[in-house]
mmCIF file of C-alpha atoms and ligand atoms in Angstrom:
data_model
loop_
_atom_site.group_PDB
_atom_site.id
_atom_site.type_symbol
_atom_site.label_atom_id
_atom_site.label_comp_id
_atom_site.label_asym_id
_atom_site.label_seq_id
_atom_site.Cartn_x
_atom_site.Cartn_y
_atom_site.Cartn_z
ATOM 1 C CA MET R 1 0.000 0.000 0.000
ATOM 2 C CA PHE R 2 2.677 2.476 1.058
ATOM 3 C CA GLU R 3 6.088 2.472 -0.518
ATOM 4 C CA ASN R 4 8.724 1.529 1.981
ATOM 5 C CA LEU R 5 10.506 4.614 3.242
ATOM 6 C CA SER R 6 13.957 3.055 3.253
ATOM 7 C CA GLU R 7 13.600 2.116 -0.401
ATOM 8 C CA ARG R 8 12.270 5.512 -1.273
ATOM 9 C CA LEU R 9 15.205 7.202 0.439
ATOM 10 C CA SER R 10 17.749 4.907 -1.172
ATOM 11 C CA GLY R 11 16.349 5.959 -4.550
ATOM 12 C CA VAL R 12 16.749 9.619 -3.646
ATOM 13 C CA PHE R 13 20.282 9.150 -2.383
ATOM 14 C CA ASP R 14 21.417 7.199 -5.401
ATOM 15 C CA ARG R 15 21.210 10.452 -7.288
ATOM 16 C CA LEU R 16 23.376 12.307 -4.793
ATOM 17 C CA THR R 17 27.139 12.213 -4.636
ATOM 18 C CA LYS R 18 28.554 9.898 -2.019
ATOM 19 C CA GLN R 19 30.352 11.806 0.685
ATOM 20 C CA GLY R 20 32.058 10.986 3.936
ATOM 21 C CA ALA R 21 29.476 12.734 6.058
ATOM 22 C CA LEU R 22 25.803 13.567 5.738
ATOM 23 C CA SER R 23 25.652 16.973 4.058
ATOM 24 C CA GLU R 24 22.937 19.475 4.787
ATOM 25 C CA GLU R 25 21.616 18.833 1.296
ATOM 26 C CA ASP R 26 21.445 15.053 1.874
ATOM 27 C CA VAL R 27 19.638 15.505 5.126
ATOM 28 C CA LYS R 28 17.161 18.018 3.714
ATOM 29 C CA THR R 29 16.313 15.738 0.821
ATOM 30 C CA ALA R 30 15.833 12.772 3.098
ATOM 31 C CA LEU R 31 13.782 14.673 5.602
ATOM 32 C CA ARG R 32 11.382 15.879 2.933
ATOM 33 C CA GLU R 33 10.621 12.216 2.309
ATOM 34 C CA VAL R 34 10.415 11.522 6.015
ATOM 35 C CA ARG R 35 7.915 14.324 6.453
ATOM 36 C CA VAL R 36 5.721 12.862 3.724
ATOM 37 C CA ALA R 37 5.956 9.440 5.379
ATOM 38 C CA LEU R 38 4.922 10.927 8.726
ATOM 39 C CA LEU R 39 1.947 12.707 7.172
ATOM 40 C CA GLU R 40 0.925 9.515 5.401
ATOM 41 C CA ALA R 41 1.069 7.799 8.774
ATOM 42 C CA ASP R 42 -1.435 10.401 10.029
ATOM 43 C CA VAL R 43 0.963 12.406 12.158
ATOM 44 C CA SER R 44 -0.382 15.956 12.364
ATOM 45 C CA LEU R 45 1.397 18.607 10.308
ATOM 46 C CA PRO R 46 2.787 20.745 13.166
ATOM 47 C CA VAL R 47 4.073 17.633 14.940
ATOM 48 C CA ALA R 48 5.691 16.304 11.747
ATOM 49 C CA ARG R 49 7.266 19.693 11.083
ATOM 50 C CA ASP R 50 8.703 20.074 14.591
ATOM 51 C CA PHE R 51 9.942 16.538 14.599
ATOM 52 C CA VAL R 52 11.731 16.866 11.255
ATOM 53 C CA LYS R 53 13.366 20.110 12.362
ATOM 54 C CA LYS R 54 14.696 18.420 15.484
ATOM 55 C CA VAL R 55 16.131 15.547 13.486
ATOM 56 C CA GLN R 56 17.686 17.842 10.902
ATOM 57 C CA ASP R 57 20.103 19.394 13.397
ATOM 58 C CA GLN R 58 20.976 16.018 14.772
ATOM 59 C CA ALA R 59 21.673 14.377 11.417
ATOM 60 C CA THR R 60 23.699 17.057 9.650
ATOM 61 C CA GLY R 61 27.409 16.383 9.767
ATOM 62 C CA GLN R 62 27.117 12.799 11.012
ATOM 63 C CA ALA R 63 29.730 10.504 9.531
ATOM 64 C CA VAL R 64 28.293 7.976 7.100
ATOM 65 C CA THR R 65 28.924 4.415 8.164
ATOM 66 C CA LYS R 66 30.306 2.242 5.372
ATOM 67 C CA SER R 67 27.820 -0.561 5.761
ATOM 68 C CA VAL R 68 24.731 1.564 5.154
ATOM 69 C CA THR R 69 23.637 4.092 2.556
ATOM 70 C CA PRO R 70 23.118 7.713 3.626
ATOM 71 C CA GLY R 71 19.380 7.136 3.179
ATOM 72 C CA GLN R 72 19.385 4.180 5.531
ATOM 73 C CA GLN R 73 21.426 6.160 7.964
ATOM 74 C CA VAL R 74 18.940 9.024 8.062
ATOM 75 C CA VAL R 75 16.138 6.494 8.499
ATOM 76 C CA LYS R 76 17.990 5.072 11.497
ATOM 77 C CA ILE R 77 18.411 8.537 12.990
ATOM 78 C CA VAL R 78 14.710 9.241 12.423
ATOM 79 C CA HIS R 79 13.752 5.872 13.863
ATOM 80 C CA ASP R 80 15.743 6.529 17.025
ATOM 81 C CA ALA R 81 14.276 10.004 17.351
ATOM 82 C CA LEU R 82 10.775 8.536 16.984
ATOM 83 C CA VAL R 83 11.470 6.014 19.718
ATOM 84 C CA ASP R 84 12.807 8.793 21.883
ATOM 85 C CA THR R 85 9.695 10.926 21.405
ATOM 86 C CA LEU R 86 7.332 7.988 21.853
ATOM 87 C CA THR R 87 8.932 6.779 25.064
ATOM 88 C CA GLY R 88 6.884 8.061 27.963
ATOM 89 C CA GLU R 89 7.351 5.623 30.791
ATOM 90 C CA GLU R 90 10.113 3.157 31.301
ATOM 91 C CA ASP R 91 7.593 0.432 31.964
ATOM 92 C CA PRO R 92 4.252 1.589 30.531
ATOM 93 C CA GLY R 93 2.500 -1.661 31.494
ATOM 94 C CA LYS R 94 3.146 -1.138 35.188
ATOM 95 C CA LEU R 95 0.086 0.478 36.713
ATOM 96 C CA LYS R 96 0.058 2.203 40.084
ATOM 97 C CA ILE R 97 -2.080 -0.284 41.896
ATOM 98 C CA ASP R 98 -0.365 -0.834 45.207
ATOM 99 C CA ASN R 99 -2.409 -0.010 48.302
ATOM 100 C CA PRO R 100 -5.527 -2.071 47.698
ATOM 101 C CA PRO R 101 -8.217 -1.576 46.666
ATOM 102 C CA ALA R 102 -6.812 0.623 43.884
ATOM 103 C CA PRO R 103 -9.351 2.349 41.672
ATOM 104 C CA ILE R 104 -8.760 2.518 37.930
ATOM 105 C CA LEU R 105 -11.002 4.865 35.994
ATOM 106 C CA MET R 106 -11.585 4.022 32.343
ATOM 107 C CA VAL R 107 -12.718 6.964 30.215
ATOM 108 C CA GLY R 108 -13.297 7.719 26.551
ATOM 109 C CA LEU R 109 -15.857 8.161 23.818
ATOM 110 C CA GLN R 110 -18.440 5.550 22.949
ATOM 111 C CA GLY R 111 -17.184 2.892 20.573
ATOM 112 C CA GLY R 112 -13.521 3.578 21.292
ATOM 113 C CA GLY R 113 -13.121 0.188 22.933
ATOM 114 C CA LYS R 114 -13.470 1.138 26.596
ATOM 115 C CA THR R 115 -15.496 -1.820 27.799
ATOM 116 C CA THR R 116 -13.438 -4.304 25.813
ATOM 117 C CA THR R 117 -10.215 -2.789 27.161
ATOM 118 C CA THR R 118 -11.537 -2.871 30.720
ATOM 119 C CA GLY R 119 -12.015 -6.615 30.315
ATOM 120 C CA LYS R 120 -8.630 -7.106 28.661
ATOM 121 C CA LEU R 121 -6.832 -5.175 31.357
ATOM 122 C CA ALA R 122 -8.683 -6.962 34.156
ATOM 123 C CA LYS R 123 -7.678 -10.288 32.645
ATOM 124 C CA ARG R 124 -4.090 -9.165 32.366
ATOM 125 C CA LEU R 125 -3.960 -7.972 35.969
ATOM 126 C CA LYS R 126 -5.503 -11.205 37.143
ATOM 127 C CA GLU R 127 -3.324 -13.541 35.118
ATOM 128 C CA ARG R 128 0.012 -11.741 35.037
ATOM 129 C CA GLU R 129 -0.008 -10.060 38.406
ATOM 130 C CA GLY R 130 -2.329 -12.345 40.347
ATOM 131 C CA LYS R 131 -4.607 -9.461 41.279
ATOM 132 C CA LYS R 132 -8.148 -9.864 42.496
ATOM 133 C CA VAL R 133 -10.122 -7.500 40.287
ATOM 134 C CA LEU R 134 -13.658 -6.119 40.462
ATOM 135 C CA MET R 135 -15.182 -4.423 37.414
ATOM 136 C CA ALA R 136 -18.164 -2.078 37.458
ATOM 137 C CA SER R 137 -20.014 -0.444 34.598
ATOM 138 C CA LEU R 138 -21.213 3.103 35.211
ATOM 139 C CA ASP R 139 -22.971 3.297 31.868
ATOM 140 C CA ILE R 140 -26.554 3.871 32.924
ATOM 141 C CA TYR R 141 -27.549 5.092 29.482
ATOM 142 C CA ARG R 142 -27.059 1.833 27.668
ATOM 143 C CA PRO R 143 -28.272 -1.117 29.763
ATOM 144 C CA ALA R 144 -26.574 -3.319 27.160
ATOM 145 C CA ALA R 145 -23.222 -1.852 28.231
ATOM 146 C CA MET R 146 -23.655 -3.155 31.771
ATOM 147 C CA GLU R 147 -24.651 -6.560 30.425
ATOM 148 C CA GLN R 148 -21.666 -6.505 28.080
ATOM 149 C CA LEU R 149 -19.265 -6.040 30.991
ATOM 150 C CA ALA R 150 -20.986 -8.755 33.021
ATOM 151 C CA VAL R 151 -20.661 -11.180 30.104
ATOM 152 C CA LEU R 152 -16.991 -10.292 29.669
ATOM 153 C CA GLY R 153 -16.453 -10.817 33.381
ATOM 154 C CA GLN R 154 -17.906 -14.301 33.192
ATOM 155 C CA GLN R 155 -15.814 -15.074 30.173
ATOM 156 C CA ILE R 156 -12.523 -14.078 31.800
ATOM 157 C CA GLY R 157 -13.388 -15.128 35.339
ATOM 158 C CA VAL R 158 -13.386 -11.636 36.847
ATOM 159 C CA ASP R 159 -16.129 -10.411 39.192
ATOM 160 C CA THR R 160 -18.443 -7.592 38.201
ATOM 161 C CA LEU R 161 -20.431 -5.412 40.556
ATOM 162 C CA PRO R 162 -24.059 -6.618 40.633
ATOM 163 C CA ILE R 163 -26.319 -4.382 38.552
ATOM 164 C CA VAL R 164 -28.807 -2.298 40.542
ATOM 165 C CA PRO R 165 -31.216 -0.564 38.150
ATOM 166 C CA GLY R 166 -31.848 3.141 38.666
ATOM 167 C CA GLN R 167 -28.579 4.033 40.418
ATOM 168 C CA LYS R 168 -26.595 7.082 39.366
ATOM 169 C CA PRO R 169 -22.951 6.660 38.235
ATOM 170 C CA VAL R 170 -21.600 8.290 41.393
ATOM 171 C CA ASP R 171 -23.614 5.912 43.555
ATOM 172 C CA ILE R 172 -22.476 2.912 41.551
ATOM 173 C CA ALA R 173 -18.885 4.107 42.010
ATOM 174 C CA LYS R 174 -19.389 4.383 45.765
ATOM 175 C CA ARG R 175 -20.873 0.914 45.856
ATOM 176 C CA ALA R 176 -17.924 -0.453 43.869
ATOM 177 C CA LYS R 177 -15.481 1.172 46.268
ATOM 178 C CA GLN R 178 -17.259 -0.309 49.253
ATOM 179 C CA GLN R 179 -17.559 -3.751 47.693
ATOM 180 C CA ALA R 180 -13.889 -3.699 46.687
ATOM 181 C CA ALA R 181 -12.844 -2.886 50.250
ATOM 182 C CA MET R 182 -15.135 -5.442 51.833
ATOM 183 C CA GLY R 183 -14.412 -8.166 49.323
ATOM 184 C CA GLY R 184 -10.635 -7.906 49.598
ATOM 185 C CA TYR R 185 -10.096 -6.819 46.010
ATOM 186 C CA ASP R 186 -6.732 -5.451 44.907
ATOM 187 C CA VAL R 187 -8.173 -3.354 42.112
ATOM 188 C CA TYR R 188 -11.576 -2.052 41.072
ATOM 189 C CA MET R 189 -12.085 -0.804 37.565
ATOM 190 C CA LEU R 190 -14.791 1.683 36.695
ATOM 191 C CA ASP R 191 -15.984 1.591 33.107
ATOM 192 C CA THR R 192 -17.570 5.005 32.607
ATOM 193 C CA ALA R 193 -20.216 5.846 30.019
ATOM 194 C CA GLY R 194 -19.057 7.184 26.687
ATOM 195 C CA ARG R 195 -20.813 9.504 24.281
ATOM 196 C CA LEU R 196 -20.383 9.963 20.574
ATOM 197 C CA HIS R 197 -18.916 13.391 21.223
ATOM 198 C CA ILE R 198 -17.518 15.087 24.267
ATOM 199 C CA ASP R 199 -20.217 17.012 26.075
ATOM 200 C CA GLU R 200 -20.571 18.846 29.339
ATOM 201 C CA THR R 201 -22.812 16.251 30.984
ATOM 202 C CA LEU R 202 -20.370 13.448 30.265
ATOM 203 C CA MET R 203 -17.421 15.398 31.609
ATOM 204 C CA GLN R 204 -19.273 16.490 34.728
ATOM 205 C CA GLU R 205 -20.319 12.933 35.408
ATOM 206 C CA VAL R 206 -16.787 11.573 35.033
ATOM 207 C CA GLU R 207 -15.467 14.403 37.186
ATOM 208 C CA ASP R 208 -17.956 13.595 39.941
ATOM 209 C CA VAL R 209 -16.947 9.942 39.851
ATOM 210 C CA ARG R 210 -13.281 10.886 39.917
ATOM 211 C CA ASN R 211 -13.853 13.019 43.007
ATOM 212 C CA VAL R 212 -15.588 10.171 44.785
ATOM 213 C CA VAL R 213 -12.957 7.486 44.185
ATOM 214 C CA SER R 214 -9.667 9.421 43.601
ATOM 215 C CA PRO R 215 -8.433 6.987 40.937
ATOM 216 C CA ARG R 216 -4.866 5.733 41.064
ATOM 217 C CA GLU R 217 -4.917 5.553 37.270
ATOM 218 C CA THR R 218 -7.219 7.270 34.818
ATOM 219 C CA LEU R 219 -6.828 5.625 31.453
ATOM 220 C CA LEU R 220 -8.212 7.139 28.306
ATOM 221 C CA VAL R 221 -9.220 4.564 25.715
ATOM 222 C CA VAL R 222 -9.215 5.904 22.160
ATOM 223 C CA ASP R 223 -9.456 4.437 18.700
ATOM 224 C CA GLY R 224 -5.948 4.618 17.256
ATOM 225 C CA LEU R 225 -7.328 4.774 13.737
ATOM 226 C CA THR R 226 -8.960 8.128 14.335
ATOM 227 C CA GLY R 227 -5.618 9.947 14.292
ATOM 228 C CA GLN R 228 -6.009 13.628 15.036
ATOM 229 C CA VAL R 229 -9.415 13.131 16.616
ATOM 230 C CA ALA R 230 -7.875 10.775 19.172
ATOM 231 C CA VAL R 231 -5.385 13.486 20.111
ATOM 232 C CA GLU R 232 -8.099 16.127 20.490
ATOM 233 C CA VAL R 233 -10.157 13.772 22.658
ATOM 234 C CA ALA R 234 -7.113 13.166 24.851
ATOM 235 C CA GLU R 235 -6.456 16.874 25.252
ATOM 236 C CA GLU R 236 -10.039 17.511 26.332
ATOM 237 C CA PHE R 237 -10.181 14.643 28.784
ATOM 238 C CA ASP R 238 -6.839 15.594 30.231
ATOM 239 C CA ALA R 239 -7.836 19.235 30.660
ATOM 240 C CA LYS R 240 -11.114 18.385 32.394
ATOM 241 C CA ILE R 241 -10.437 15.129 34.222
ATOM 242 C CA GLY R 242 -6.674 14.602 34.175
ATOM 243 C CA ILE R 243 -5.531 11.356 32.605
ATOM 244 C CA SER R 244 -2.554 9.259 33.627
ATOM 245 C CA GLY R 245 -2.201 7.370 30.381
ATOM 246 C CA VAL R 246 -3.673 6.368 27.061
ATOM 247 C CA VAL R 247 -4.710 3.063 25.527
ATOM 248 C CA LEU R 248 -4.746 3.101 21.723
ATOM 249 C CA THR R 249 -7.167 0.529 20.343
ATOM 250 C CA ARG R 250 -7.582 -0.963 16.862
ATOM 251 C CA MET R 251 -3.863 -0.952 16.274
ATOM 252 C CA ASP R 252 -4.479 -4.251 14.482
ATOM 253 C CA GLY R 253 -6.071 -2.225 11.664
ATOM 254 C CA ASP R 254 -4.153 -0.858 8.696
ATOM 255 C CA GLY R 255 -3.456 2.519 10.235
ATOM 256 C CA ARG R 256 0.173 3.477 10.359
ATOM 257 C CA GLY R 257 0.083 4.508 13.984
ATOM 258 C CA GLY R 258 0.879 8.187 13.555
ATOM 259 C CA ALA R 259 -1.689 9.025 16.231
ATOM 260 C CA ALA R 260 0.785 7.637 18.761
ATOM 261 C CA LEU R 261 3.421 10.215 17.870
ATOM 262 C CA SER R 262 0.984 13.124 17.812
ATOM 263 C CA MET R 263 -0.468 11.893 21.092
ATOM 264 C CA ARG R 264 2.879 11.964 22.846
ATOM 265 C CA ALA R 265 4.035 15.199 21.252
ATOM 266 C CA VAL R 266 0.817 17.120 21.880
ATOM 267 C CA THR R 267 -0.474 15.784 25.203
ATOM 268 C CA GLY R 268 2.770 14.584 26.777
ATOM 269 C CA LYS R 269 0.811 11.649 28.222
ATOM 270 C CA PRO R 270 2.297 8.168 28.077
ATOM 271 C CA ILE R 271 0.704 5.518 25.900
ATOM 272 C CA ARG R 272 0.424 2.509 28.177
ATOM 273 C CA PHE R 273 -1.182 -0.218 26.080
ATOM 274 C CA VAL R 274 -2.301 -0.934 22.550
ATOM 275 C CA GLY R 275 -5.348 -2.954 21.579
ATOM 276 C CA LEU R 276 -4.700 -5.448 18.822
ATOM 277 C CA GLY R 277 -8.058 -7.106 18.275
ATOM 278 C CA GLU R 278 -11.421 -7.929 19.758
ATOM 279 C CA LYS R 279 -10.328 -10.944 21.814
ATOM 280 C CA MET R 280 -9.593 -10.636 25.508
ATOM 281 C CA ASP R 281 -5.920 -11.459 24.968
ATOM 282 C CA ALA R 282 -5.399 -8.791 22.333
ATOM 283 C CA LEU R 283 -3.789 -6.179 24.567
ATOM 284 C CA GLU R 284 -0.078 -5.437 24.630
ATOM 285 C CA THR R 285 2.166 -3.078 26.488
ATOM 286 C CA PHE R 286 3.052 -0.118 24.307
ATOM 287 C CA GLU R 287 6.380 -0.597 22.569
ATOM 288 C CA PRO R 288 7.833 2.595 21.069
ATOM 289 C CA ASP R 289 10.198 0.627 18.865
ATOM 290 C CA ARG R 290 7.415 -1.266 17.168
ATOM 291 C CA ILE R 291 5.317 1.836 16.505
ATOM 292 C CA ALA R 292 8.355 3.718 15.170
ATOM 293 C CA GLY R 293 8.956 0.932 12.671
ATOM 294 C CA ARG R 294 5.345 0.999 11.666
ATOM 295 C CA ILE R 295 5.236 4.769 11.193
ATOM 296 C CA LEU R 296 8.277 4.615 8.925
ATOM 297 C CA GLY R 297 6.882 1.629 7.015
HETATM 298 P P1 LIG Q 301 -16.887 1.279 24.155
HETATM 299 O O1 LIG Q 301 -18.175 1.851 23.661
HETATM 300 O O2 LIG Q 301 -15.801 2.311 24.177
HETATM 301 O O3 LIG Q 301 -17.018 0.575 25.462
HETATM 302 O O4 LIG Q 301 -16.408 0.249 23.045
HETATM 303 P P2 LIG Q 301 -16.439 -1.354 23.058
HETATM 304 O O5 LIG Q 301 -15.503 -1.883 24.048
HETATM 305 O O6 LIG Q 301 -17.849 -1.810 23.137
HETATM 306 O O7 LIG Q 301 -15.814 -1.649 21.623
HETATM 307 C C1 LIG Q 301 -16.474 -1.299 20.409
HETATM 308 C C2 LIG Q 301 -16.103 -2.323 19.340
HETATM 309 O O8 LIG Q 301 -14.716 -2.241 19.059
HETATM 310 C C3 LIG Q 301 -16.361 -3.750 19.757
HETATM 311 O O9 LIG Q 301 -16.890 -4.438 18.664
HETATM 312 C C4 LIG Q 301 -14.978 -4.283 20.122
HETATM 313 O O10 LIG Q 301 -14.872 -5.669 19.932
HETATM 314 C C5 LIG Q 301 -14.097 -3.505 19.166
HETATM 315 N N1 LIG Q 301 -12.709 -3.347 19.640
HETATM 316 C C6 LIG Q 301 -12.278 -2.882 20.845
HETATM 317 N N2 LIG Q 301 -10.928 -2.846 20.895
HETATM 318 C C7 LIG Q 301 -10.478 -3.305 19.705
HETATM 319 C C8 LIG Q 301 -9.161 -3.497 19.130
HETATM 320 O O11 LIG Q 301 -8.106 -3.240 19.729
HETATM 321 N N3 LIG Q 301 -9.125 -3.979 17.854
HETATM 322 C C9 LIG Q 301 -10.276 -4.261 17.142
HETATM 323 N N4 LIG Q 301 -10.143 -4.727 15.903
HETATM 324 N N5 LIG Q 301 -11.503 -4.079 17.655
HETATM 325 C C10 LIG Q 301 -11.616 -3.619 18.902
#
């Protein structure tokens, strides 16, 4: 679908004179291609521009290693710079869940993969860290959402808070907190309601819940294929609620993953996990190296 960037750059460099070090001209030519590749990968224009400028200074004057072409060398420099920018936490998969019961608040728009990710993460915490997890759905607007979480819970062997019709999200959150303390749970995860767009009511509701439970982690779940929109959603949630990390879903799709770079560059928030499918096992810790390779193609 996309032409491989390394090949594209090699073609460009074949026309340039071979020199001992990367000349400004070489670097400029290569970085024009890199910028196009970033834009094709759905990195936003200002982020791509800033990034390329940063790399330009770094690359100019670097000695060319014999074993690689200048094009490959610039790609390597860009790759390393991408990894550097994408790296937010040394161990993004390690959640702050000491001091039980630790509340984890899951937020995001409807359809982004919040409920699915809640289940995936609960399963991971249970199986990899031996945690006793309680999940609760606060989505009072779609009764099917509560059922969906209960079904997932059964499937993965994780408890869900019993559904009490007519309760408000804040009251459900309080009940979850109480149940988690009484039941000896290590973690309780609150799957908040999403909307198609951000609105005041949604934000107020999430804020109220946040104030009641003081979450140890507030994870924003966004569709990684939505690119710029995902970044805007993250900015809004962070401004109003304060998020501690991001989960990018649908990274199994054909998107190039540019949203990850824009996300880090614009919001400064670490990407903690990526969703790689609908199954309960399809969640991985975010690996900057892998996304960098994917962005470059
Ligand atoms: P919510 O409204 O944010 O709670 O979204 P859901 O968890 O209900 O997910 C919406 C749809 O996206 C469901 O069909 C999920 O199976 C699907 N989904 C969630 N995460 C992923 C993912 O990482 N990859 C793919 N391919 N589908 C996903």
